[in-house]
Amino acid sequence: MTATEDSDPTPPDGDVPPTFVPTPVPAPQPTPAPRIPSKTPLYEAMHAARYFRQSVIKQIEQITATTLICYVAPSSEIDRHDVIAMVDLLHNVVPGSAIDLLLHSPGGSIDAAEKLIALIRKRAGTARVRVIVPDYAKSAATLLALGADAIVMSDSSELGVIDPQISMPNVNGHPHTLSAQSYLDAFNLHATNLKNDPDDPVARLMLSKMDPATVRKLERITTRSRSIAEALLATAMVKDEEEATRIAKELSDTKKWHSHGQMISHEAAAKLGLIVTYLAPHDQLWQLYWRLFCLQLTAADGPIKLFEGSYASLAL
């Protein structure tokens, strides 16, 4: 083959070589954008679980015609920092609106619990406030529930006694938690025995291990817990002061309730005189509450506290 034949650009089959097409120059006009801001697809995907829970909250609100807010903290105690989150949760709630609080908590600070229900009642004004207990609201959380007009419960729901729990060193110096009322009951028992028999060795020994200052402190704590319960009950659920005093006394009676964790079912709560709205496990509305609670329980893993409503969702 000659050099002239090698340089011939014409393909053997006689086809015309393809024409080069350059990259188009960008159009001077920008791509049309949405008229209103919207969530980006990635952000929405990252928060899909939260958006789904809030869609369930909105579905419940449409059925009950009531604003629903939620406080789910399975492993963390109620404390003063919760107040800030509750204020944020109530930010978009219209003053004077009826409010439902879905509550799941083992308890904590009685002072913080009092502040939380006070904030909710202040925003609701004269409108109805209910506390919904899907699983448990114990100790200070029970105290919070006493400030509602009614407590919504089912077969899985339980309240707890309101005797405060304190941390004190044991005989080995290690901190342990005990019932303030039980400590006072033991002190009063040994004091009575010693009064009846000044030579009682057991009473003398036991009283020698009890600090009078600690006894006085625990008396103030238990008195405050009952006084908060009485005031909350008399404000809404019971209104009658004598009846409120009786219920508060029964809820802190360590002779009636043998352990701090003992379950107070919806039947027992109603028998005490509390206003309980019972929903059967397969009630349509309760099924929605339970579904929402299960979704929130998985989100509130470990020490996380979940504050959630149709507008805000805070995981602290």
Short mmCIF file of C-alpha atoms in Angstrom, two decimals:
data_model
loop_
_atom_site.label_atom_id
_atom_site.label_comp_id
_atom_site.label_asym_id
_atom_site.label_seq_id
_atom_site.Cartn_x
_atom_site.Cartn_y
_atom_site.Cartn_z
CA MET A 1 0.00 0.00 0.00
CA THR A 2 1.44 3.42 -0.98
CA ALA A 3 1.79 6.53 1.23
CA THR A 4 -0.87 8.28 -0.86
CA GLU A 5 -3.31 5.48 -0.21
CA ASP A 6 -2.57 5.58 3.60
CA SER A 7 -3.38 9.28 3.84
CA ASP A 8 -6.70 9.03 2.05
CA PRO A 9 -9.30 10.31 4.67
CA THR A 10 -12.24 8.78 2.90
CA PRO A 11 -13.52 5.63 4.67
CA PRO A 12 -13.39 2.44 2.61
CA ASP A 13 -17.17 2.18 2.48
CA GLY A 14 -17.55 5.76 1.32
CA ASP A 15 -19.36 7.07 4.51
CA VAL A 16 -18.98 10.73 5.52
CA PRO A 17 -17.05 11.19 8.84
CA PRO A 18 -19.27 12.28 11.84
CA THR A 19 -19.49 16.00 12.51
CA PHE A 20 -18.11 17.25 15.92
CA VAL A 21 -20.88 18.66 18.18
CA PRO A 22 -19.62 21.11 20.87
CA THR A 23 -21.05 21.27 24.43
CA PRO A 24 -24.04 23.67 24.41
CA VAL A 25 -23.42 27.06 25.94
CA PRO A 26 -25.56 27.52 29.13
CA ALA A 27 -28.74 29.43 28.53
CA PRO A 28 -28.67 32.98 29.89
CA GLN A 29 -31.97 32.41 31.72
CA PRO A 30 -31.85 30.45 35.06
CA THR A 31 -33.72 27.19 35.50
CA PRO A 32 -37.23 27.87 36.87
CA ALA A 33 -37.25 27.44 40.67
CA PRO A 34 -40.10 26.58 43.09
CA ARG A 35 -42.28 29.55 43.95
CA ILE A 36 -42.00 28.85 47.68
CA PRO A 37 -39.11 27.39 49.72
CA SER A 38 -39.34 23.65 50.28
CA LYS A 39 -37.34 20.96 52.04
CA THR A 40 -34.50 19.58 49.99
CA PRO A 41 -34.85 15.88 49.06
CA LEU A 42 -31.82 14.83 51.13
CA TYR A 43 -32.92 16.77 54.21
CA GLU A 44 -36.41 15.31 53.93
CA ALA A 45 -34.99 11.79 53.59
CA MET A 46 -32.75 12.26 56.66
CA HIS A 47 -35.74 13.36 58.75
CA ALA A 48 -38.37 11.07 57.23
CA ALA A 49 -39.06 9.28 60.53
CA ARG A 50 -39.81 12.55 62.30
CA TYR A 51 -42.08 13.76 59.50
CA PHE A 52 -43.97 10.49 59.61
CA ARG A 53 -44.49 10.76 63.41
CA GLN A 54 -45.73 14.31 62.98
CA SER A 55 -48.15 13.15 60.30
CA VAL A 56 -49.60 10.71 62.85
CA ILE A 57 -49.87 13.55 65.39
CA LYS A 58 -51.81 15.62 62.84
CA GLN A 59 -54.07 12.66 62.12
CA ILE A 60 -54.86 12.34 65.85
CA GLU A 61 -55.47 16.08 66.15
CA GLN A 62 -58.01 15.93 63.32
CA ILE A 63 -59.94 13.23 65.19
CA THR A 64 -59.81 14.83 68.66
CA ALA A 65 -59.91 18.50 67.55
CA THR A 66 -57.24 19.04 70.22
CA THR A 67 -53.59 20.08 70.07
CA LEU A 68 -51.35 17.10 70.87
CA ILE A 69 -47.89 17.50 72.37
CA CYS A 70 -45.67 14.64 73.51
CA TYR A 71 -42.98 14.12 76.14
CA VAL A 72 -41.36 10.68 75.83
CA ALA A 73 -38.37 9.96 78.09
CA PRO A 74 -38.14 6.24 78.92
CA SER A 75 -34.69 6.37 80.54
CA SER A 76 -34.26 9.95 81.74
CA GLU A 77 -35.77 11.82 84.67
CA ILE A 78 -37.81 15.00 84.56
CA ASP A 79 -35.53 17.94 85.33
CA ARG A 80 -35.36 21.72 85.16
CA HIS A 81 -33.89 21.71 81.62
CA ASP A 82 -37.16 20.24 80.32
CA VAL A 83 -38.85 23.59 80.91
CA ILE A 84 -37.01 25.21 77.99
CA ALA A 85 -38.01 22.41 75.62
CA MET A 86 -41.64 22.61 76.77
CA VAL A 87 -41.72 26.36 76.14
CA ASP A 88 -40.47 25.68 72.61
CA LEU A 89 -43.07 22.95 72.12
CA LEU A 90 -45.86 25.31 73.16
CA HIS A 91 -44.57 28.15 70.97
CA ASN A 92 -47.10 27.65 68.16
CA VAL A 93 -50.02 26.48 70.31
CA VAL A 94 -52.80 29.05 70.17
CA PRO A 95 -53.54 30.41 73.68
CA GLY A 96 -56.83 29.10 74.98
CA SER A 97 -56.62 25.86 72.97
CA ALA A 98 -57.41 22.47 74.46
CA ILE A 99 -54.19 20.49 74.92
CA ASP A 100 -53.45 16.78 75.17
CA LEU A 101 -50.07 15.70 76.55
CA LEU A 102 -48.83 12.21 75.69
CA LEU A 103 -46.55 11.39 78.64
CA HIS A 104 -44.06 8.59 79.19
CA SER A 105 -41.61 9.10 82.07
CA PRO A 106 -40.22 7.31 85.14
CA GLY A 107 -40.41 10.53 87.18
CA GLY A 108 -37.80 12.95 88.47
CA SER A 109 -37.92 16.43 89.99
CA ILE A 110 -41.27 17.34 91.55
CA ASP A 111 -40.47 21.05 91.14
CA ALA A 112 -39.82 20.61 87.40
CA ALA A 113 -43.00 18.54 87.01
CA GLU A 114 -45.01 21.30 88.70
CA LYS A 115 -43.52 23.89 86.33
CA LEU A 116 -44.24 21.79 83.22
CA ILE A 117 -47.94 21.33 83.97
CA ALA A 118 -48.20 24.98 84.99
CA LEU A 119 -46.88 26.01 81.56
CA ILE A 120 -49.36 23.75 79.79
CA ARG A 121 -52.32 24.95 81.85
CA LYS A 122 -51.31 28.58 81.36
CA ARG A 123 -51.33 28.15 77.58
CA ALA A 124 -54.64 26.26 77.64
CA GLY A 125 -56.31 28.81 79.92
CA THR A 126 -59.80 27.58 80.71
CA ALA A 127 -59.70 24.96 77.92
CA ARG A 128 -59.41 21.25 78.68
CA VAL A 129 -56.05 19.63 79.43
CA ARG A 130 -55.66 15.84 79.31
CA VAL A 131 -52.66 13.61 79.95
CA ILE A 132 -52.42 10.44 77.86
CA VAL A 133 -50.40 7.60 79.41
CA PRO A 134 -49.62 4.86 76.86
CA ASP A 135 -47.27 2.93 79.17
CA TYR A 136 -46.13 4.55 82.43
CA ALA A 137 -46.04 7.95 84.13
CA LYS A 138 -44.48 7.31 87.54
CA SER A 139 -43.64 9.38 90.61
CA ALA A 140 -43.13 13.03 89.53
CA ALA A 141 -44.75 12.20 86.18
CA THR A 142 -47.85 11.02 88.07
CA LEU A 143 -47.73 14.32 89.93
CA LEU A 144 -47.71 16.13 86.59
CA ALA A 145 -50.72 14.10 85.42
CA LEU A 146 -52.69 15.14 88.51
CA GLY A 147 -52.78 18.67 87.09
CA ALA A 148 -54.87 17.59 84.10
CA ASP A 149 -58.66 17.63 83.82
CA ALA A 150 -58.56 13.92 82.96
CA ILE A 151 -56.07 11.11 82.41
CA VAL A 152 -56.49 8.91 79.32
CA MET A 153 -55.49 5.31 80.05
CA SER A 154 -55.82 1.79 78.65
CA ASP A 155 -54.87 -1.69 79.82
CA SER A 156 -51.16 -0.98 79.26
CA SER A 157 -51.22 2.29 81.23
CA GLU A 158 -49.96 2.79 84.76
CA LEU A 159 -49.40 5.60 87.22
CA GLY A 160 -47.25 5.44 90.33
CA VAL A 161 -47.13 6.56 93.94
CA ILE A 162 -45.89 10.11 94.55
CA ASP A 163 -43.64 9.56 97.57
CA PRO A 164 -40.32 11.25 96.67
CA GLN A 165 -37.23 9.11 96.15
CA ILE A 166 -33.88 10.30 97.51
CA SER A 167 -30.28 9.25 97.10
CA MET A 168 -28.47 8.54 100.37
CA PRO A 169 -25.29 6.64 101.31
CA ASN A 170 -25.84 3.12 102.61
CA VAL A 171 -23.92 1.47 105.48
CA ASN A 172 -20.93 1.04 103.17
CA GLY A 173 -20.99 4.66 102.05
CA HIS A 174 -22.29 3.89 98.56
CA PRO A 175 -25.22 5.99 97.27
CA HIS A 176 -28.55 4.24 96.91
CA THR A 177 -32.11 5.38 96.30
CA LEU A 178 -34.84 4.99 98.87
CA SER A 179 -38.32 6.25 99.62
CA ALA A 180 -38.42 9.37 101.75
CA GLN A 181 -41.69 8.26 103.33
CA SER A 182 -40.34 4.79 104.10
CA TYR A 183 -37.37 6.36 105.90
CA LEU A 184 -39.75 8.53 107.92
CA ASP A 185 -41.99 5.52 108.64
CA ALA A 186 -38.97 3.63 110.02
CA PHE A 187 -37.91 6.61 112.13
CA ASN A 188 -41.40 7.04 113.59
CA LEU A 189 -41.67 3.30 114.32
CA HIS A 190 -38.38 3.17 116.25
CA ALA A 191 -39.13 6.46 118.01
CA THR A 192 -42.49 5.07 119.20
CA ASN A 193 -40.90 1.81 120.34
CA LEU A 194 -38.24 3.68 122.30
CA LYS A 195 -40.86 5.90 123.89
CA ASN A 196 -42.82 2.83 125.02
CA ASP A 197 -39.69 1.03 126.17
CA PRO A 198 -36.65 3.28 126.85
CA ASP A 199 -34.48 0.18 127.14
CA ASP A 200 -35.38 -1.21 123.70
CA PRO A 201 -31.92 -2.00 122.20
CA VAL A 202 -33.11 -2.28 118.61
CA ALA A 203 -34.87 1.09 118.70
CA ARG A 204 -31.79 2.73 120.25
CA LEU A 205 -29.45 1.24 117.67
CA MET A 206 -31.60 2.16 114.69
CA LEU A 207 -32.26 5.72 115.87
CA SER A 208 -28.55 6.24 116.43
CA LYS A 209 -28.02 5.65 112.70
CA MET A 210 -30.63 8.23 111.67
CA ASP A 211 -29.64 11.87 111.31
CA PRO A 212 -32.27 14.28 112.75
CA ALA A 213 -31.39 16.84 110.07
CA THR A 214 -32.06 14.25 107.37
CA VAL A 215 -35.38 13.37 108.98
CA ARG A 216 -36.40 17.02 108.94
CA LYS A 217 -35.33 17.40 105.31
CA LEU A 218 -37.36 14.37 104.26
CA GLU A 219 -40.40 15.65 106.14
CA ARG A 220 -40.22 18.87 104.14
CA ILE A 221 -39.82 16.98 100.85
CA THR A 222 -42.81 14.68 101.46
CA THR A 223 -44.94 17.59 102.68
CA ARG A 224 -44.12 19.56 99.53
CA SER A 225 -44.93 16.60 97.28
CA ARG A 226 -48.35 16.20 98.86
CA SER A 227 -49.04 19.93 98.83
CA ILE A 228 -48.26 20.08 95.09
CA ALA A 229 -50.56 17.12 94.46
CA GLU A 230 -53.35 18.69 96.50
CA ALA A 231 -53.04 22.03 94.71
CA LEU A 232 -53.00 20.46 91.24
CA LEU A 233 -55.99 18.22 91.97
CA ALA A 234 -57.97 21.07 93.48
CA THR A 235 -57.27 23.23 90.41
CA ALA A 236 -58.85 20.98 87.83
CA MET A 237 -59.55 17.28 88.29
CA VAL A 238 -61.16 17.25 91.75
CA LYS A 239 -61.61 20.89 92.78
CA ASP A 240 -62.84 19.89 96.26
CA GLU A 241 -59.95 20.57 98.68
CA GLU A 242 -60.80 17.81 101.16
CA GLU A 243 -61.10 15.24 98.39
CA ALA A 244 -57.82 16.46 96.89
CA THR A 245 -56.11 16.06 100.26
CA ARG A 246 -57.44 12.51 100.63
CA ILE A 247 -56.26 11.44 97.18
CA ALA A 248 -52.81 13.00 97.65
CA LYS A 249 -52.45 11.23 100.99
CA GLU A 250 -53.45 7.87 99.51
CA LEU A 251 -51.06 8.27 96.58
CA SER A 252 -48.15 8.72 99.00
CA ASP A 253 -49.20 6.01 101.46
CA THR A 254 -46.35 3.47 101.68
CA LYS A 255 -48.60 1.11 103.64
CA LYS A 256 -51.08 0.97 100.78
CA TRP A 257 -48.47 0.74 98.02
CA HIS A 258 -45.68 -1.63 99.01
CA SER A 259 -43.11 -0.43 96.46
CA HIS A 260 -42.39 2.78 94.63
CA GLY A 261 -42.71 1.01 91.29
CA GLN A 262 -46.04 -0.63 92.05
CA MET A 263 -48.52 -0.26 89.22
CA ILE A 264 -51.60 1.90 89.63
CA SER A 265 -53.86 0.73 86.82
CA HIS A 266 -56.73 2.66 85.26
CA GLU A 267 -59.16 0.80 87.54
CA ALA A 268 -57.14 1.65 90.67
CA ALA A 269 -56.73 5.27 89.56
CA ALA A 270 -60.48 5.66 89.03
CA LYS A 271 -61.17 3.99 92.39
CA LEU A 272 -58.92 6.58 94.07
CA GLY A 273 -61.15 9.32 92.69
CA LEU A 274 -59.13 10.43 89.67
CA ILE A 275 -60.95 11.32 86.46
CA VAL A 276 -59.89 8.57 84.06
CA THR A 277 -60.95 8.22 80.44
CA TYR A 278 -60.57 4.56 79.52
CA LEU A 279 -59.90 3.51 75.92
CA ALA A 280 -59.87 -0.18 75.08
CA PRO A 281 -56.68 -1.52 73.49
CA HIS A 282 -58.37 -1.98 70.12
CA ASP A 283 -60.15 1.36 70.16
CA GLN A 284 -59.28 3.20 66.94
CA LEU A 285 -58.02 6.31 68.71
CA TRP A 286 -55.98 4.31 71.22
CA GLN A 287 -54.41 2.37 68.37
CA LEU A 288 -53.21 5.68 66.90
CA TYR A 289 -51.83 6.78 70.28
CA TRP A 290 -50.04 3.45 70.67
CA ARG A 291 -48.66 3.53 67.14
CA LEU A 292 -47.30 7.05 67.71
CA PHE A 293 -45.83 6.03 71.07
CA CYS A 294 -44.03 3.03 69.56
CA LEU A 295 -42.54 5.23 66.84
CA GLN A 296 -41.40 7.74 69.44
CA LEU A 297 -40.03 5.07 71.76
CA THR A 298 -37.64 3.86 69.07
CA ALA A 299 -36.52 7.46 68.45
CA ALA A 300 -35.98 8.17 72.17
CA ASP A 301 -33.24 5.56 72.47
CA GLY A 302 -30.96 5.60 75.51
CA PRO A 303 -30.94 8.86 77.49
CA ILE A 304 -32.76 10.83 74.78
CA LYS A 305 -35.86 12.83 75.70
CA LEU A 306 -38.29 13.47 72.86
CA PHE A 307 -40.46 16.60 72.86
CA GLU A 308 -42.76 16.49 69.86
CA GLY A 309 -45.79 18.16 68.36
CA SER A 310 -47.14 18.84 64.88
CA TYR A 311 -44.84 21.89 64.53
CA ALA A 312 -41.75 21.10 66.60
CA SER A 313 -39.68 18.02 67.30
CA LEU A 314 -36.81 18.16 69.79
CA ALA A 315 -34.58 15.24 70.75
CA LEU A 316 -32.51 16.25 73.80
#
